[in-house]
mmCIF file of C-alpha atoms in Angstrom:
data_model
loop_
_atom_site.group_PDB
_atom_site.id
_atom_site.type_symbol
_atom_site.label_atom_id
_atom_site.label_comp_id
_atom_site.label_asym_id
_atom_site.label_seq_id
_atom_site.Cartn_x
_atom_site.Cartn_y
_atom_site.Cartn_z
ATOM 1 C CA ASN A 67 27.559 -67.196 36.790
ATOM 2 C CA VAL A 68 23.768 -67.191 36.949
ATOM 3 C CA PHE A 69 21.801 -70.388 36.545
ATOM 4 C CA PHE A 70 18.125 -71.209 36.155
ATOM 5 C CA ILE A 71 16.784 -72.539 39.448
ATOM 6 C CA PRO A 72 13.335 -74.129 39.155
ATOM 7 C CA ASN A 73 10.741 -73.733 41.883
ATOM 8 C CA PRO A 74 11.047 -77.013 43.812
ATOM 9 C CA VAL A 75 8.173 -79.291 44.718
ATOM 10 C CA ASP A 76 8.122 -81.409 47.877
ATOM 11 C CA LYS A 77 6.114 -84.638 47.816
ATOM 12 C CA SER A 78 5.588 -84.493 51.597
ATOM 13 C CA ILE A 79 3.802 -81.135 51.215
ATOM 14 C CA ASP A 80 2.432 -81.226 47.687
ATOM 15 C CA ASN A 81 0.661 -84.542 48.086
ATOM 16 C CA LEU A 82 -2.749 -83.885 46.537
ATOM 17 C CA ASN A 83 -3.924 -85.602 43.353
ATOM 18 C CA ILE A 84 -6.493 -83.058 42.201
ATOM 19 C CA SER A 85 -6.813 -84.671 38.769
ATOM 20 C CA LEU A 86 -8.463 -87.614 40.546
ATOM 21 C CA ASN A 87 -11.175 -85.447 42.149
ATOM 22 C CA LYS A 88 -14.593 -86.572 40.929
ATOM 23 C CA THR A 89 -16.303 -83.265 41.625
ATOM 24 C CA THR A 90 -15.053 -79.703 41.934
ATOM 25 C CA LYS A 91 -16.913 -76.569 42.951
ATOM 26 C CA TYR A 92 -14.971 -74.160 40.706
ATOM 27 C CA ASP A 93 -13.371 -74.105 37.271
ATOM 28 C CA VAL A 94 -10.301 -71.868 37.717
ATOM 29 C CA PHE A 95 -8.069 -71.186 40.733
ATOM 30 C CA PHE A 96 -5.663 -68.282 41.175
ATOM 31 C CA ALA A 97 -4.144 -66.749 44.310
ATOM 32 C CA LEU A 98 -2.571 -63.304 44.064
ATOM 33 C CA SER A 99 -0.466 -61.627 46.738
ATOM 34 C CA HIS A 100 1.818 -58.605 47.005
ATOM 35 C CA GLY A 101 4.744 -60.524 48.478
ATOM 36 C CA VAL A 102 5.588 -63.970 49.752
ATOM 37 C CA HIS A 103 3.448 -64.801 52.791
ATOM 38 C CA ARG A 104 2.243 -61.219 53.057
ATOM 39 C CA GLY A 105 -1.058 -61.475 54.902
ATOM 40 C CA VAL A 106 -2.968 -58.676 53.183
ATOM 41 C CA LEU A 107 -2.848 -56.767 49.908
ATOM 42 C CA LYS A 108 -1.071 -53.414 49.804
ATOM 43 C CA LYS A 109 -3.479 -50.507 49.419
ATOM 44 C CA GLY A 110 -3.209 -48.559 46.187
ATOM 45 C CA LYS A 111 -0.879 -51.070 44.525
ATOM 46 C CA VAL A 112 -1.405 -51.520 40.785
ATOM 47 C CA ASP A 113 -1.049 -55.074 39.522
ATOM 48 C CA ASP A 114 -1.391 -55.994 35.836
ATOM 49 C CA ARG A 115 -2.657 -59.452 36.754
ATOM 50 C CA ILE A 116 -5.918 -57.875 37.972
ATOM 51 C CA LYS A 117 -6.817 -56.981 34.353
ATOM 52 C CA ILE A 118 -6.544 -60.647 33.366
ATOM 53 C CA LEU A 119 -8.584 -61.782 36.376
ATOM 54 C CA ASN A 120 -11.256 -59.165 35.595
ATOM 55 C CA LEU A 121 -11.606 -60.425 32.027
ATOM 56 C CA ILE A 122 -11.855 -64.072 33.104
ATOM 57 C CA SER A 123 -14.350 -63.307 35.873
ATOM 58 C CA LYS A 124 -16.653 -61.563 33.364
ATOM 59 C CA ASN A 125 -17.162 -64.874 31.573
ATOM 60 C CA LYS A 126 -20.340 -66.242 33.147
ATOM 61 C CA ASP A 127 -19.502 -69.772 31.949
ATOM 62 C CA ILE A 128 -16.353 -69.895 34.102
ATOM 63 C CA LYS A 129 -16.659 -70.294 37.882
ATOM 64 C CA THR A 130 -13.620 -68.651 39.427
ATOM 65 C CA ASN A 131 -11.958 -69.193 42.788
ATOM 66 C CA PHE A 132 -9.668 -66.153 42.905
ATOM 67 C CA PHE A 133 -7.881 -64.800 45.985
ATOM 68 C CA GLY A 134 -6.153 -61.444 46.374
ATOM 69 C CA PHE A 135 -8.915 -60.123 44.114
ATOM 70 C CA LYS A 136 -12.091 -58.120 44.740
ATOM 71 C CA GLU A 137 -11.768 -57.884 48.523
ATOM 72 C CA LYS A 138 -10.706 -61.521 48.971
ATOM 73 C CA GLN A 139 -7.349 -61.446 50.730
ATOM 74 C CA PRO A 140 -4.413 -63.792 49.937
ATOM 75 C CA ILE A 141 -4.322 -67.299 51.380
ATOM 76 C CA TRP A 142 -1.435 -69.484 52.510
ATOM 77 C CA ALA A 143 -0.407 -72.946 53.698
ATOM 78 C CA ASN A 144 -3.196 -75.470 54.335
ATOM 79 C CA LEU A 145 -5.942 -73.022 53.404
ATOM 80 C CA PHE A 146 -4.211 -72.482 50.046
ATOM 81 C CA LEU A 147 -4.148 -76.244 49.396
ATOM 82 C CA LYS A 148 -7.747 -76.631 50.529
ATOM 83 C CA GLU A 149 -8.959 -73.966 48.084
ATOM 84 C CA LEU A 150 -6.689 -75.284 45.334
ATOM 85 C CA SER A 151 -8.376 -78.669 45.543
ATOM 86 C CA LYS A 152 -11.799 -77.153 44.799
ATOM 87 C CA SER A 153 -10.944 -76.264 41.184
ATOM 88 C CA LYS A 154 -10.360 -78.030 37.866
ATOM 89 C CA LEU A 155 -7.787 -75.606 36.429
ATOM 90 C CA GLY A 156 -4.919 -73.545 37.810
ATOM 91 C CA LEU A 157 -3.771 -70.213 36.408
ATOM 92 C CA ASN A 158 -0.071 -69.386 36.792
ATOM 93 C CA LEU A 159 0.365 -65.612 36.443
ATOM 94 C CA SER A 160 3.544 -63.886 37.574
ATOM 95 C CA ARG A 161 4.072 -60.191 38.224
ATOM 96 C CA GLY A 162 5.325 -58.105 35.320
ATOM 97 C CA LYS A 163 5.770 -59.180 31.723
ATOM 98 C CA PRO A 164 6.280 -62.900 31.047
ATOM 99 C CA LEU A 165 10.003 -63.732 30.937
ATOM 100 C CA LYS A 166 11.849 -66.809 29.744
ATOM 101 C CA TYR A 167 11.830 -69.490 32.493
ATOM 102 C CA TYR A 168 10.478 -67.104 35.129
ATOM 103 C CA SER A 169 7.600 -68.235 37.301
ATOM 104 C CA SER A 170 6.433 -67.530 40.805
ATOM 105 C CA ASP A 171 6.673 -70.471 43.199
ATOM 106 C CA ARG A 172 2.943 -70.980 42.597
ATOM 107 C CA ILE A 173 3.711 -73.275 39.669
ATOM 108 C CA ALA A 174 5.197 -75.918 41.976
ATOM 109 C CA GLN A 175 2.018 -76.003 44.052
ATOM 110 C CA LEU A 176 -0.275 -76.110 41.024
ATOM 111 C CA MET A 177 1.552 -78.822 39.119
ATOM 112 C CA GLY A 178 2.814 -80.645 42.209
ATOM 113 C CA ASN A 179 -0.735 -81.169 43.420
ATOM 114 C CA GLY A 180 -2.076 -82.375 40.076
ATOM 115 C CA LEU A 181 -3.973 -79.313 38.895
ATOM 116 C CA LEU A 182 -4.038 -78.631 35.154
ATOM 117 C CA THR A 183 -1.774 -75.586 34.863
ATOM 118 C CA PHE A 184 -1.999 -72.697 32.375
ATOM 119 C CA ILE A 185 1.048 -70.496 31.714
ATOM 120 C CA ASP A 186 1.948 -67.838 29.131
ATOM 121 C CA GLU A 187 3.933 -69.344 26.247
ATOM 122 C CA LYS A 188 6.443 -66.449 26.498
ATOM 123 C CA THR A 189 7.836 -68.094 29.655
ATOM 124 C CA HIS A 190 9.148 -70.897 27.393
ATOM 125 C CA TYR A 191 8.034 -73.570 29.857
ATOM 126 C CA ARG A 192 7.421 -75.747 26.816
ATOM 127 C CA ASP A 193 11.209 -76.245 26.930
ATOM 128 C CA PHE A 194 10.510 -78.402 30.006
ATOM 129 C CA PHE A 195 6.937 -79.620 29.563
ATOM 130 C CA SER A 196 5.076 -80.778 26.462
ATOM 131 C CA ASN A 197 1.452 -79.997 25.624
ATOM 132 C CA LYS A 198 0.677 -83.357 27.234
ATOM 133 C CA GLU A 199 1.873 -81.997 30.611
ATOM 134 C CA ILE A 200 1.040 -78.271 30.710
ATOM 135 C CA VAL A 201 -1.156 -75.798 28.805
ATOM 136 C CA THR A 202 0.477 -72.708 27.296
ATOM 137 C CA TYR A 203 -1.483 -69.806 25.841
ATOM 138 C CA LYS A 204 -0.587 -67.073 23.337
ATOM 139 C CA ASP A 205 -2.802 -64.234 24.572
ATOM 140 C CA LEU A 206 -6.003 -63.561 26.524
ATOM 141 C CA ILE A 207 -8.261 -64.714 23.684
ATOM 142 C CA ASP A 208 -6.347 -67.986 23.485
ATOM 143 C CA LEU A 209 -6.428 -68.341 27.284
ATOM 144 C CA SER A 210 -10.202 -67.817 27.339
ATOM 145 C CA TYR A 211 -10.683 -70.456 24.635
ATOM 146 C CA LEU A 212 -8.398 -72.976 26.395
ATOM 147 C CA LEU A 213 -10.075 -72.489 29.786
ATOM 148 C CA GLN A 214 -13.447 -73.233 28.179
ATOM 149 C CA LYS A 215 -12.044 -76.223 26.305
ATOM 150 C CA TYR A 216 -10.440 -77.929 29.299
ATOM 151 C CA LYS A 217 -13.273 -77.068 31.638
ATOM 152 C CA LYS A 218 -15.448 -79.331 29.475
ATOM 153 C CA ASP A 219 -12.896 -81.990 28.490
ATOM 154 C CA LYS A 220 -12.498 -83.888 31.744
ATOM 155 C CA LYS A 221 -10.588 -86.799 30.241
ATOM 156 C CA GLN A 222 -7.870 -84.672 28.609
ATOM 157 C CA ARG A 223 -7.775 -82.252 31.532
ATOM 158 C CA ASN A 224 -7.076 -84.987 34.048
ATOM 159 C CA LEU A 225 -4.608 -86.798 31.800
ATOM 160 C CA ILE A 226 -2.494 -83.671 31.193
ATOM 161 C CA ALA A 227 -2.640 -82.694 34.887
ATOM 162 C CA LYS A 228 -1.556 -86.188 35.958
ATOM 163 C CA LYS A 229 1.371 -86.279 33.517
ATOM 164 C CA GLY A 230 2.379 -82.737 34.515
ATOM 165 C CA LYS A 231 2.491 -83.712 38.185
ATOM 166 C CA ILE A 232 4.564 -86.838 37.475
ATOM 167 C CA LYS A 233 7.131 -84.903 35.422
ATOM 168 C CA TYR A 234 7.336 -81.959 37.836
ATOM 169 C CA MET A 235 7.875 -84.348 40.741
ATOM 170 C CA LYS A 236 10.535 -86.250 38.808
ATOM 171 C CA TYR A 237 12.693 -83.357 37.607
ATOM 172 C CA PHE A 238 11.905 -80.386 39.869
ATOM 173 C CA ASN A 239 11.670 -82.116 43.254
ATOM 174 C CA SER A 240 13.346 -80.516 46.271
ATOM 175 C CA SER A 241 16.162 -83.090 46.474
ATOM 176 C CA ILE A 242 17.267 -82.580 42.866
ATOM 177 C CA VAL A 243 16.944 -78.781 43.014
ATOM 178 C CA SER A 244 18.889 -78.613 46.310
ATOM 179 C CA ARG A 245 21.672 -80.766 44.896
ATOM 180 C CA TYR A 246 21.763 -78.604 41.777
ATOM 181 C CA ILE A 247 22.112 -75.400 43.852
ATOM 182 C CA VAL A 248 24.913 -76.911 45.946
ATOM 183 C CA GLU A 249 26.789 -78.199 42.909
ATOM 184 C CA LYS A 250 26.529 -74.892 41.048
ATOM 185 C CA THR A 251 27.592 -72.792 44.032
ATOM 186 C CA MET A 252 29.822 -74.952 46.232
ATOM 187 C CA TYR A 253 31.399 -77.650 44.051
ATOM 188 C CA ASN A 254 34.907 -77.159 42.659
ATOM 189 C CA LYS A 255 35.207 -79.068 39.380
ATOM 190 C CA THR A 256 38.994 -78.803 39.365
ATOM 191 C CA THR A 257 39.600 -80.356 42.799
ATOM 192 C CA LYS A 258 36.380 -82.414 42.644
ATOM 193 C CA ASP A 259 35.302 -81.518 46.175
ATOM 194 C CA TYR A 260 32.844 -79.256 47.979
ATOM 195 C CA LEU A 261 34.126 -75.883 49.149
ATOM 196 C CA TRP A 262 32.679 -76.172 52.671
ATOM 197 C CA LEU A 263 34.780 -79.305 53.344
ATOM 198 C CA LYS A 264 38.053 -77.320 53.145
#
């Protein structure tokens, strides 16, 4: 059997409360890479996410903080968190077409650190989070409108980001996700014990 496994958040790592930041240098944060913890981008690789980033970056009213884009290499660990904290909004784009419940692990860092997170509605993340906890968009026109809206609306932006962080931490934290994985893979319902204890 295959089960949905959410990207876990860890309160000891994801401990920022960006929604409480009084000032931010940028409007939108996104960090692209061509593989987990890959230090540099692959030459000649085509990535559909670049088209979206290009369109957003052409809007002079939006200050972007994009990595893995236009000669800015990917970032990781503490540098990732440091740059994340400089923005009001976080864009969650995954490689390929949006799929139901699929997201890169980026979503845990965005929501877990209290950044207002934008995700394509075709991922069906509204099954987990309401519009009071996450922002979903229909297409690029809708995304552009919503970025502008929440850039200006500090009160709503911070309220949604705060509620999103609380819910993500409650239901998708590393302890719950780990227990879920163990129970789905190692627990025998018939004998009511864990397979590794035999």
